[in-house]
């Protein structure tokens, strides 16, 4: 025999819970905004490609551009900036349906008041920050996390449009969050593809390249001055050409000097065989006597003077007579001399010394050869000096050449490096100018729409579905609990488990209210 304490089973307490949860479901409002994205030179290239060039030759597909933009929009900094812009206090403010766009009948008003009280209580219980929401780091982080669940950016199929949907319990808040998200998306897009870092880097590199180019040019100039060479390869070519020319001229001069020496020997031997002058004997012809011709000329002049006396008026008669007497005497003397002189002279034999023309010719040739020899030796001496100087220059060039080539190469490399940085600076400067004008490939296509009607919930359906699901869950859990329960609850369970008759039932004294007297088992009543 056994005495058992029996517990009554608990069944179906969940039917009203689902209906309650459906009733307190807050209203939601959807605001929609749209962005248009494209892939340009800025989006397809990296910072390195903008600096060194070589952007992608193949165009980025629209799908790739949209996926990249969606990844950019999912950056936590975008949500944090939106949270700061909208404000954590506004994001975490308790939902108050009484101030919303709900119905105005009595039942709805009482339900809205209950919901306002319920959401205010749950908001205060869930706030574990210890202070009202403000712009502290923890509040901004929690607000950003809430926005990640409230904001849904997705790509429109078959287009370059990204749609941004925000669902909150306030129409104004949804629209403001979408506008803030679109604005921050534009800012973040421009910041990610901004050329500021590349521009700062290029400015530093240009300054460094200018300094390096100036330093290498100065070092090259100083070394050129010290060595006396400015272009090693060109000057080496000029020096070698001049050396070859001088060597050829010297060889020609030496050959000509040897020829002159041989010719001088021949001329000297021929000159020794010739006399400087030759004796010439001539027989003269009959010639008029020159003295007789002179006397005749004087006699004619005297007669002319006698004739001229008759016409003179500047002399007196005595003077004229005296002059005439003198002239007549001179005429007589001239006639006497004329008679004493023969009319022709007899020819005679004359002998005279004349230069030997062959000797003269050989002597002139010898002089010319000596002058040419002296000139050739002087020019050869100058050529030898010049050739010695050029060879010394070549030796100096070979000694200075390697270092000069190194400095020239360094100067060319620094100049090319500077030019490449200047080209890259101009390219990136153009992109920076586009950035300053807000010309980016992400454009707002549609501002946030203001939701005039709530998007949810369908409260009647939620209440009905919640009640049915709560009832079904309660019944299911009751049957499951009963099937899995191994405790003894009835007298039949005691008799089945122990195999003995039950003598009596002890009531549960902990229960309040009227107690029903337990009925003894049938076997006990019969036995009594």
Short mmCIF file of C-alpha atoms in Angstrom, two decimals:
data_model
loop_
_atom_site.label_atom_id
_atom_site.label_comp_id
_atom_site.label_asym_id
_atom_site.label_seq_id
_atom_site.Cartn_x
_atom_site.Cartn_y
_atom_site.Cartn_z
CA UNK A 1 0.00 0.00 0.00
CA UNK A 2 1.10 3.55 -0.57
CA UNK A 3 0.06 7.14 0.16
CA UNK A 4 0.56 9.62 -2.79
CA UNK A 5 0.36 13.47 -3.16
CA UNK A 6 -1.20 14.31 -6.51
CA UNK A 7 -0.48 17.58 -8.59
CA UNK A 8 -2.98 18.98 -11.13
CA UNK A 9 -1.42 19.48 -14.67
CA UNK A 10 -1.05 23.03 -16.13
CA UNK A 11 -2.40 23.23 -19.66
CA UNK A 12 -2.85 25.89 -22.43
CA UNK A 13 -1.53 29.09 -20.78
CA UNK A 14 0.07 30.43 -24.00
CA UNK A 15 -2.97 31.16 -26.10
CA UNK A 16 -3.20 34.85 -25.07
CA UNK A 17 0.52 35.57 -25.25
CA UNK A 18 0.61 35.55 -29.05
CA UNK A 19 -2.39 37.87 -29.23
CA UNK A 20 -0.73 40.26 -26.76
CA UNK A 21 2.50 40.41 -28.78
CA UNK A 22 0.57 41.14 -31.94
CA UNK A 23 -1.33 43.94 -30.19
CA UNK A 24 1.81 45.72 -28.98
CA UNK A 25 3.58 45.51 -32.33
CA UNK A 26 4.55 49.15 -33.22
CA UNK A 27 3.68 50.85 -36.52
CA UNK A 28 6.47 51.04 -39.14
CA UNK A 29 7.07 53.54 -41.94
CA UNK A 30 9.28 52.99 -45.02
CA UNK A 31 11.17 55.87 -46.65
CA UNK A 32 12.86 55.26 -50.00
CA UNK A 33 15.80 57.08 -51.60
CA UNK A 34 17.82 56.23 -54.70
CA UNK A 35 21.43 56.63 -55.82
CA UNK A 36 22.86 56.37 -59.34
CA UNK A 37 26.34 54.88 -59.54
CA UNK A 38 28.77 54.66 -62.42
CA UNK A 39 32.37 53.48 -62.84
CA UNK A 40 34.79 56.16 -64.04
CA UNK A 41 38.54 56.67 -64.17
CA UNK A 42 38.62 57.48 -60.45
CA UNK A 43 36.69 54.35 -59.43
CA UNK A 44 38.50 51.98 -61.79
CA UNK A 45 41.99 53.09 -60.80
CA UNK A 46 43.86 52.86 -57.54
CA UNK A 47 46.01 55.48 -55.82
CA UNK A 48 49.09 53.82 -57.34
CA UNK A 49 47.61 53.87 -60.83
CA UNK A 50 46.78 57.56 -60.47
CA UNK A 51 50.37 58.25 -59.44
CA UNK A 52 52.25 56.04 -61.92
CA UNK A 53 49.56 55.84 -64.60
CA UNK A 54 48.39 52.61 -66.20
CA UNK A 55 44.73 52.66 -65.33
CA UNK A 56 42.67 49.62 -66.16
CA UNK A 57 42.16 49.30 -69.89
CA UNK A 58 38.95 47.26 -69.56
CA UNK A 59 35.89 49.07 -68.33
CA UNK A 60 34.33 47.98 -65.07
CA UNK A 61 30.94 46.37 -65.52
CA UNK A 62 27.83 47.96 -64.05
CA UNK A 63 27.41 44.99 -61.73
CA UNK A 64 30.94 45.37 -60.38
CA UNK A 65 30.45 49.10 -59.87
CA UNK A 66 27.22 48.54 -57.93
CA UNK A 67 28.71 45.74 -55.81
CA UNK A 68 31.71 47.93 -54.98
CA UNK A 69 29.41 50.79 -54.06
CA UNK A 70 27.29 48.50 -51.84
CA UNK A 71 30.45 47.47 -50.02
CA UNK A 72 31.34 51.12 -49.55
CA UNK A 73 27.87 51.87 -48.21
CA UNK A 74 28.17 49.04 -45.67
CA UNK A 75 31.17 50.71 -44.06
CA UNK A 76 30.54 51.32 -40.33
CA UNK A 77 31.78 54.89 -40.61
CA UNK A 78 28.78 55.71 -42.84
CA UNK A 79 26.33 54.50 -40.19
CA UNK A 80 28.26 56.26 -37.42
CA UNK A 81 28.15 59.55 -39.34
CA UNK A 82 24.42 59.11 -39.96
CA UNK A 83 23.92 58.38 -36.25
CA UNK A 84 25.81 61.56 -35.32
CA UNK A 85 23.88 63.58 -37.89
CA UNK A 86 20.42 62.34 -36.86
CA UNK A 87 21.32 62.06 -33.17
CA UNK A 88 21.23 59.02 -30.84
CA UNK A 89 18.58 60.68 -28.68
CA UNK A 90 16.20 60.85 -31.61
CA UNK A 91 17.01 57.34 -32.79
CA UNK A 92 16.43 55.84 -29.33
CA UNK A 93 13.38 57.95 -28.51
CA UNK A 94 10.42 55.87 -27.28
CA UNK A 95 7.75 55.12 -29.84
CA UNK A 96 4.56 57.10 -29.14
CA UNK A 97 1.72 55.93 -31.41
CA UNK A 98 -0.64 58.54 -29.89
CA UNK A 99 1.28 61.19 -31.89
CA UNK A 100 1.43 59.14 -35.03
CA UNK A 101 -0.83 58.67 -37.98
CA UNK A 102 -3.14 56.11 -36.41
CA UNK A 103 -6.93 56.01 -36.22
CA UNK A 104 -8.84 58.33 -33.91
CA UNK A 105 -11.65 56.05 -32.59
CA UNK A 106 -11.96 55.31 -28.86
CA UNK A 107 -10.64 51.76 -28.89
CA UNK A 108 -7.64 52.73 -31.00
CA UNK A 109 -6.93 55.71 -28.77
CA UNK A 110 -6.96 53.51 -25.61
CA UNK A 111 -4.71 51.00 -27.36
CA UNK A 112 -2.33 53.80 -28.43
CA UNK A 113 -2.14 55.05 -24.84
CA UNK A 114 -1.36 51.54 -23.65
CA UNK A 115 1.28 51.17 -26.36
CA UNK A 116 2.81 54.53 -25.46
CA UNK A 117 3.05 53.44 -21.82
CA UNK A 118 4.41 50.03 -22.79
CA UNK A 119 7.09 51.34 -25.23
CA UNK A 120 8.20 54.06 -22.80
CA UNK A 121 8.59 51.39 -20.07
CA UNK A 122 10.42 48.92 -22.31
CA UNK A 123 12.69 51.69 -23.67
CA UNK A 124 13.67 52.73 -20.14
CA UNK A 125 14.25 49.10 -19.10
CA UNK A 126 16.39 48.35 -22.18
CA UNK A 127 18.55 51.43 -21.72
CA UNK A 128 21.66 50.18 -19.91
CA UNK A 129 23.86 53.23 -20.61
CA UNK A 130 23.11 54.81 -17.24
CA UNK A 131 22.30 58.18 -18.82
CA UNK A 132 19.99 59.59 -21.49
CA UNK A 133 21.26 59.01 -25.05
CA UNK A 134 23.65 61.70 -26.27
CA UNK A 135 26.59 61.94 -28.66
CA UNK A 136 28.98 59.85 -26.56
CA UNK A 137 30.93 57.06 -28.27
CA UNK A 138 28.81 54.28 -26.76
CA UNK A 139 25.55 55.96 -27.75
CA UNK A 140 26.78 56.58 -31.30
CA UNK A 141 27.95 52.97 -31.59
CA UNK A 142 24.58 51.59 -30.42
CA UNK A 143 22.72 54.00 -32.70
CA UNK A 144 24.88 52.93 -35.67
CA UNK A 145 24.16 49.29 -34.87
CA UNK A 146 20.43 50.04 -34.81
CA UNK A 147 20.68 51.85 -38.14
CA UNK A 148 22.36 48.84 -39.76
CA UNK A 149 19.15 46.87 -39.12
CA UNK A 150 16.86 49.77 -40.08
CA UNK A 151 18.59 50.76 -43.37
CA UNK A 152 18.50 48.38 -46.31
CA UNK A 153 20.50 49.41 -49.43
CA UNK A 154 20.12 47.07 -52.39
CA UNK A 155 20.72 47.15 -56.13
CA UNK A 156 17.87 47.44 -58.57
CA UNK A 157 18.04 44.57 -61.07
CA UNK A 158 19.17 45.52 -64.56
CA UNK A 159 20.21 49.09 -63.74
CA UNK A 160 22.86 51.20 -62.03
CA UNK A 161 20.47 52.34 -59.32
CA UNK A 162 20.91 51.61 -55.62
CA UNK A 163 17.71 51.89 -53.58
CA UNK A 164 17.98 52.82 -49.91
CA UNK A 165 15.03 51.84 -47.70
CA UNK A 166 14.78 52.81 -44.03
CA UNK A 167 12.08 51.38 -41.78
CA UNK A 168 11.40 53.04 -38.42
CA UNK A 169 8.41 53.80 -36.20
CA UNK A 170 8.32 57.44 -37.39
CA UNK A 171 7.73 58.75 -40.89
CA UNK A 172 9.83 61.86 -40.25
CA UNK A 173 12.68 59.82 -38.78
CA UNK A 174 12.70 57.38 -41.71
CA UNK A 175 12.89 60.22 -44.25
CA UNK A 176 15.60 62.08 -42.30
CA UNK A 177 17.68 58.91 -41.92
CA UNK A 178 17.49 58.16 -45.66
CA UNK A 179 18.49 61.74 -46.55
CA UNK A 180 21.35 61.62 -44.05
CA UNK A 181 22.45 58.22 -45.37
CA UNK A 182 22.49 59.45 -48.99
CA UNK A 183 24.47 62.56 -48.00
CA UNK A 184 26.99 60.53 -46.00
CA UNK A 185 27.23 57.98 -48.83
CA UNK A 186 28.27 60.77 -51.19
CA UNK A 187 30.79 62.09 -48.68
CA UNK A 188 32.22 58.63 -48.03
CA UNK A 189 32.42 57.84 -51.76
CA UNK A 190 34.34 61.04 -52.38
CA UNK A 191 36.59 60.41 -49.37
CA UNK A 192 37.42 56.85 -50.51
CA UNK A 193 38.29 57.95 -54.04
CA UNK A 194 39.72 61.30 -53.01
CA UNK A 195 42.99 62.43 -54.56
CA UNK A 196 44.16 64.32 -51.46
CA UNK A 197 46.57 61.60 -50.33
CA UNK A 198 47.95 61.10 -53.83
CA UNK A 199 48.22 64.86 -54.30
CA UNK A 200 50.08 65.34 -51.01
CA UNK A 201 52.37 62.44 -51.86
CA UNK A 202 53.06 63.84 -55.32
CA UNK A 203 53.74 67.33 -53.95
CA UNK A 204 56.32 65.85 -51.59
CA UNK A 205 57.82 63.75 -54.36
CA UNK A 206 57.96 66.70 -56.76
CA UNK A 207 59.79 68.78 -54.17
CA UNK A 208 62.20 65.94 -53.48
CA UNK A 209 62.68 65.30 -57.22
CA UNK A 210 63.36 69.01 -57.84
CA UNK A 211 65.98 69.02 -55.09
CA UNK A 212 67.56 65.80 -56.41
CA UNK A 213 67.59 67.08 -60.00
CA UNK A 214 69.13 70.39 -58.92
CA UNK A 215 71.75 68.63 -56.81
CA UNK A 216 72.66 66.18 -59.60
CA UNK A 217 72.85 69.02 -62.16
CA UNK A 218 75.12 71.04 -59.88
CA UNK A 219 77.35 68.03 -59.24
CA UNK A 220 77.52 67.32 -62.99
CA UNK A 221 78.32 70.96 -63.79
CA UNK A 222 81.06 71.12 -61.16
CA UNK A 223 82.60 67.89 -62.40
CA UNK A 224 82.42 69.07 -66.02
CA UNK A 225 84.21 72.29 -65.08
CA UNK A 226 86.88 70.40 -63.16
CA UNK A 227 87.45 67.93 -66.02
CA UNK A 228 86.81 70.34 -68.87
CA UNK A 229 84.31 68.03 -70.56
CA UNK A 230 80.62 68.68 -71.07
CA UNK A 231 79.56 65.85 -73.35
CA UNK A 232 81.94 62.92 -73.08
CA UNK A 233 80.74 60.93 -76.08
CA UNK A 234 80.52 63.88 -78.48
CA UNK A 235 83.80 65.36 -77.33
CA UNK A 236 85.51 61.97 -77.56
CA UNK A 237 84.34 61.69 -81.15
CA UNK A 238 85.63 65.18 -81.95
CA UNK A 239 88.96 64.46 -80.27
CA UNK A 240 89.43 61.17 -82.10
CA UNK A 241 88.53 62.78 -85.41
CA UNK A 242 90.99 65.59 -84.83
CA UNK A 243 93.70 63.16 -83.71
CA UNK A 244 93.22 61.11 -86.88
CA UNK A 245 93.36 64.26 -89.00
CA UNK A 246 96.54 65.48 -87.27
CA UNK A 247 98.21 62.11 -87.60
CA UNK A 248 97.36 62.04 -91.31
CA UNK A 249 98.66 65.59 -91.75
CA UNK A 250 101.87 64.73 -89.88
CA UNK A 251 102.40 61.69 -92.07
CA UNK A 252 101.88 63.86 -95.17
CA UNK A 253 104.26 66.51 -93.79
CA UNK A 254 106.96 63.93 -93.08
CA UNK A 255 106.57 62.48 -96.56
CA UNK A 256 106.77 65.98 -98.06
CA UNK A 257 109.86 66.83 -95.99
CA UNK A 258 111.57 63.67 -97.18
CA UNK A 259 110.69 64.56 -100.77
CA UNK A 260 112.01 68.10 -100.26
CA UNK A 261 115.30 66.80 -98.85
CA UNK A 262 115.76 64.48 -101.82
CA UNK A 263 114.86 67.26 -104.26
CA UNK A 264 117.24 69.67 -102.51
CA UNK A 265 120.12 67.25 -102.95
CA UNK A 266 119.40 66.98 -106.66
CA UNK A 267 119.10 70.75 -107.04
CA UNK A 268 122.35 71.36 -105.18
CA UNK A 269 124.21 68.88 -107.35
CA UNK A 270 122.85 70.56 -110.50
CA UNK A 271 123.57 73.99 -109.07
CA UNK A 272 127.21 73.13 -108.52
CA UNK A 273 127.52 72.41 -112.22
CA UNK A 274 126.23 75.83 -113.32
CA UNK A 275 127.99 79.23 -113.19
CA UNK A 276 126.10 82.18 -111.74
CA UNK A 277 126.70 84.39 -114.89
CA UNK A 278 127.54 84.08 -118.60
CA UNK A 279 129.81 86.42 -120.80
CA UNK A 280 128.01 87.92 -123.88
CA UNK A 281 129.96 89.62 -126.84
CA UNK A 282 127.96 91.80 -129.32
CA UNK A 283 128.85 93.82 -132.53
CA UNK A 284 127.10 97.23 -132.66
CA UNK A 285 125.35 98.76 -135.78
CA UNK A 286 125.86 102.33 -137.33
CA UNK A 287 124.16 104.78 -135.05
CA UNK A 288 123.37 108.51 -135.35
CA UNK A 289 125.71 110.70 -133.35
CA UNK A 290 123.77 111.81 -130.27
CA UNK A 291 126.03 114.84 -129.71
CA UNK A 292 125.22 116.20 -133.15
CA UNK A 293 121.52 115.82 -132.39
CA UNK A 294 121.96 117.84 -129.19
CA UNK A 295 123.85 120.60 -131.02
CA UNK A 296 121.11 120.84 -133.66
CA UNK A 297 118.50 121.12 -130.94
CA UNK A 298 120.47 123.92 -129.24
CA UNK A 299 120.95 125.76 -132.56
CA UNK A 300 117.21 125.65 -133.27
CA UNK A 301 116.47 127.00 -129.78
CA UNK A 302 118.92 129.95 -130.29
CA UNK A 303 117.31 130.90 -133.59
CA UNK A 304 113.93 130.85 -131.98
CA UNK A 305 115.18 133.19 -129.26
CA UNK A 306 116.50 135.64 -131.98
CA UNK A 307 113.13 135.70 -133.65
CA UNK A 308 111.41 136.29 -130.33
CA UNK A 309 113.49 139.47 -129.65
CA UNK A 310 111.66 141.37 -132.35
CA UNK A 311 108.39 141.10 -130.54
CA UNK A 312 109.55 142.05 -127.04
CA UNK A 313 108.50 145.50 -125.69
CA UNK A 314 109.88 145.22 -122.23
CA UNK A 315 113.50 145.88 -123.30
CA UNK A 316 115.14 149.03 -124.51
CA UNK A 317 116.91 149.27 -127.84
CA UNK A 318 120.27 148.90 -126.22
CA UNK A 319 119.19 145.88 -124.30
CA UNK A 320 117.70 144.38 -127.44
CA UNK A 321 120.90 144.95 -129.34
CA UNK A 322 123.04 143.47 -126.60
CA UNK A 323 120.79 140.40 -126.38
CA UNK A 324 120.84 139.95 -130.15
CA UNK A 325 124.63 140.13 -130.23
CA UNK A 326 124.90 137.47 -127.54
CA UNK A 327 122.54 135.14 -129.31
CA UNK A 328 124.38 135.56 -132.63
CA UNK A 329 127.66 134.63 -130.94
CA UNK A 330 126.07 131.49 -129.49
CA UNK A 331 124.71 130.60 -132.94
CA UNK A 332 128.19 130.85 -134.42
CA UNK A 333 129.64 128.64 -131.71
CA UNK A 334 126.89 126.05 -132.26
CA UNK A 335 127.49 125.97 -135.97
CA UNK A 336 131.19 125.47 -135.41
CA UNK A 337 130.56 122.54 -133.03
CA UNK A 338 128.04 121.07 -135.46
CA UNK A 339 130.61 121.04 -138.22
CA UNK A 340 133.16 119.35 -135.97
CA UNK A 341 130.88 116.49 -134.97
CA UNK A 342 130.31 113.56 -137.38
CA UNK A 343 126.79 112.71 -138.35
CA UNK A 344 127.10 108.91 -137.59
CA UNK A 345 129.25 106.95 -135.14
CA UNK A 346 131.20 103.85 -136.09
CA UNK A 347 129.90 100.53 -134.49
CA UNK A 348 132.12 98.58 -132.06
CA UNK A 349 132.33 95.15 -130.24
CA UNK A 350 130.91 94.99 -126.62
CA UNK A 351 131.28 92.26 -123.95
CA UNK A 352 128.94 92.02 -120.90
CA UNK A 353 128.20 89.63 -118.00
CA UNK A 354 124.56 88.31 -117.83
CA UNK A 355 122.97 86.05 -115.15
CA UNK A 356 122.85 82.37 -115.98
CA UNK A 357 119.10 81.61 -116.33
CA UNK A 358 119.46 77.93 -115.41
CA UNK A 359 121.48 78.86 -112.35
CA UNK A 360 118.85 81.43 -111.43
CA UNK A 361 116.02 78.91 -111.90
CA UNK A 362 117.77 76.26 -109.84
CA UNK A 363 118.56 78.82 -107.15
CA UNK A 364 114.93 79.96 -106.99
CA UNK A 365 113.77 76.36 -106.77
CA UNK A 366 116.21 75.74 -103.94
CA UNK A 367 114.93 78.82 -102.08
CA UNK A 368 111.36 77.74 -102.54
CA UNK A 369 112.18 74.29 -101.23
CA UNK A 370 113.87 75.80 -98.18
CA UNK A 371 110.88 78.04 -97.46
CA UNK A 372 108.51 75.12 -97.81
CA UNK A 373 110.73 73.02 -95.59
CA UNK A 374 110.76 75.69 -92.89
CA UNK A 375 106.98 76.12 -93.14
CA UNK A 376 106.38 72.37 -93.01
CA UNK A 377 108.64 71.94 -90.00
CA UNK A 378 106.90 74.80 -88.17
CA UNK A 379 103.42 73.46 -88.91
CA UNK A 380 104.54 69.93 -88.03
CA UNK A 381 105.85 71.16 -84.71
CA UNK A 382 102.50 72.82 -83.99
CA UNK A 383 100.64 69.69 -85.05
CA UNK A 384 102.82 67.59 -82.76
CA UNK A 385 102.05 69.91 -79.86
CA UNK A 386 98.35 69.84 -80.68
CA UNK A 387 98.41 66.05 -81.03
CA UNK A 388 100.16 65.71 -77.67
CA UNK A 389 97.53 67.96 -76.08
CA UNK A 390 94.68 65.99 -77.66
CA UNK A 391 96.10 62.70 -76.46
CA UNK A 392 96.40 64.10 -72.96
CA UNK A 393 92.77 65.21 -73.24
CA UNK A 394 91.80 61.70 -74.30
CA UNK A 395 93.63 60.26 -71.31
CA UNK A 396 91.86 62.76 -69.04
CA UNK A 397 88.56 61.90 -70.69
CA UNK A 398 89.10 58.19 -70.14
CA UNK A 399 89.93 58.92 -66.51
CA UNK A 400 86.93 61.22 -65.99
CA UNK A 401 84.58 59.40 -68.34
CA UNK A 402 83.14 56.76 -65.98
CA UNK A 403 82.35 59.24 -63.23
CA UNK A 404 81.03 61.71 -65.81
CA UNK A 405 78.75 59.06 -67.30
CA UNK A 406 77.52 58.12 -63.84
CA UNK A 407 76.71 61.76 -63.07
CA UNK A 408 75.06 62.24 -66.47
CA UNK A 409 72.97 59.09 -65.96
CA UNK A 410 71.97 60.25 -62.48
CA UNK A 411 71.02 63.68 -63.84
CA UNK A 412 68.95 62.13 -66.65
CA UNK A 413 67.24 59.74 -64.24
CA UNK A 414 66.41 62.54 -61.80
CA UNK A 415 65.12 64.68 -64.66
CA UNK A 416 62.98 61.81 -65.97
CA UNK A 417 61.75 61.12 -62.43
CA UNK A 418 60.83 64.77 -62.00
CA UNK A 419 59.03 64.81 -65.36
CA UNK A 420 57.06 61.67 -64.47
CA UNK A 421 56.01 63.15 -61.13
CA UNK A 422 55.02 66.41 -62.81
CA UNK A 423 52.88 64.51 -65.32
CA UNK A 424 51.30 62.48 -62.50
CA UNK A 425 50.81 65.69 -60.48
CA UNK A 426 48.98 67.27 -63.39
CA UNK A 427 46.80 64.16 -63.80
CA UNK A 428 45.95 63.93 -60.12
CA UNK A 429 45.48 67.70 -59.96
CA UNK A 430 42.78 67.36 -62.60
CA UNK A 431 41.03 64.72 -60.47
CA UNK A 432 41.40 66.95 -57.41
CA UNK A 433 39.80 69.79 -59.35
CA UNK A 434 36.89 67.46 -60.14
CA UNK A 435 36.69 66.58 -56.44
CA UNK A 436 36.57 70.25 -55.48
CA UNK A 437 33.64 70.71 -57.84
CA UNK A 438 31.87 67.66 -56.30
CA UNK A 439 31.99 65.83 -59.64
CA UNK A 440 31.81 62.19 -58.55
CA UNK A 441 30.24 59.15 -60.15
CA UNK A 442 27.75 58.60 -57.33
CA UNK A 443 24.74 60.87 -57.76
CA UNK A 444 21.54 61.22 -55.71
CA UNK A 445 18.76 60.10 -58.02
CA UNK A 446 15.81 60.42 -55.63
CA UNK A 447 15.58 62.11 -52.26
CA UNK A 448 13.95 60.33 -49.35
CA UNK A 449 10.22 59.89 -49.76
CA UNK A 450 7.96 60.91 -46.89
CA UNK A 451 5.73 57.89 -46.05
CA UNK A 452 2.12 59.01 -45.78
CA UNK A 453 0.87 55.58 -44.72
CA UNK A 454 2.35 53.00 -42.42
CA UNK A 455 3.96 49.95 -43.95
CA UNK A 456 3.03 47.70 -41.03
CA UNK A 457 2.02 45.92 -39.02
CA UNK A 458 -1.27 44.35 -40.11
CA UNK A 459 -2.38 44.31 -36.52
CA UNK A 460 -5.64 42.35 -36.92
CA UNK A 461 -3.92 39.60 -38.78
CA UNK A 462 -1.01 39.63 -36.31
CA UNK A 463 -3.42 39.30 -33.35
CA UNK A 464 -5.24 36.41 -35.00
CA UNK A 465 -2.05 34.66 -36.09
CA UNK A 466 -0.43 35.30 -32.70
CA UNK A 467 -3.41 33.86 -30.84
CA UNK A 468 -3.61 30.79 -33.05
CA UNK A 469 0.11 30.19 -32.88
CA UNK A 470 0.12 30.75 -29.10
CA UNK A 471 -2.76 28.29 -28.64
CA UNK A 472 -1.15 25.73 -30.90
CA UNK A 473 2.16 26.08 -29.11
CA UNK A 474 0.46 25.81 -25.71
CA UNK A 475 -1.41 22.63 -26.69
CA UNK A 476 1.65 21.13 -28.25
CA UNK A 477 3.81 21.91 -25.27
CA UNK A 478 1.14 20.49 -22.93
CA UNK A 479 0.99 17.18 -24.77
CA UNK A 480 4.77 17.05 -24.98
CA UNK A 481 5.12 17.77 -21.28
CA UNK A 482 2.55 15.13 -20.38
CA UNK A 483 4.20 12.54 -22.61
CA UNK A 484 7.62 13.21 -21.15
CA UNK A 485 6.42 13.51 -17.51
CA UNK A 486 7.32 10.42 -15.38
CA UNK A 487 5.92 11.70 -12.08
CA UNK A 488 3.06 9.96 -10.22
CA UNK A 489 -0.08 12.10 -10.37
CA UNK A 490 -3.12 9.77 -9.99
CA UNK A 491 -4.09 6.73 -7.86
CA UNK A 492 -4.05 4.69 -11.02
CA UNK A 493 -0.39 5.73 -11.56
CA UNK A 494 0.38 4.55 -7.99
CA UNK A 495 -1.30 1.21 -8.41
CA UNK A 496 0.30 0.69 -11.84
CA UNK A 497 3.77 1.57 -10.66
CA UNK A 498 3.76 -0.16 -7.24
CA UNK A 499 1.30 -2.93 -7.92
CA UNK A 500 -0.44 -2.42 -4.54
CA UNK A 501 -3.86 -1.05 -3.66
CA UNK A 502 -4.20 2.56 -2.57
CA UNK A 503 -5.46 3.05 0.98
CA UNK A 504 -6.09 6.80 0.84
CA UNK A 505 -5.35 10.16 -0.79
CA UNK A 506 -3.70 13.04 1.15
CA UNK A 507 -5.00 16.40 -0.07
CA UNK A 508 -2.64 19.32 -1.02
CA UNK A 509 -2.88 21.56 2.05
CA UNK A 510 -0.90 24.38 0.32
CA UNK A 511 -3.80 25.20 -1.97
CA UNK A 512 -6.11 27.92 -0.81
CA UNK A 513 -9.87 27.89 -1.14
CA UNK A 514 -12.38 25.15 -0.57
CA UNK A 515 -10.94 21.70 -0.69
CA UNK A 516 -12.80 18.86 -2.22
CA UNK A 517 -12.75 15.77 -0.11
CA UNK A 518 -10.93 13.08 -1.92
CA UNK A 519 -12.80 9.95 -2.72
CA UNK A 520 -11.18 6.75 -1.60
CA UNK A 521 -10.48 4.09 -4.14
CA UNK A 522 -13.12 1.60 -4.96
CA UNK A 523 -11.27 -1.24 -3.36
CA UNK A 524 -10.93 0.65 -0.10
CA UNK A 525 -14.63 1.50 0.07
CA UNK A 526 -15.64 -2.08 -0.52
CA UNK A 527 -13.22 -3.39 2.04
CA UNK A 528 -14.42 -0.97 4.67
#
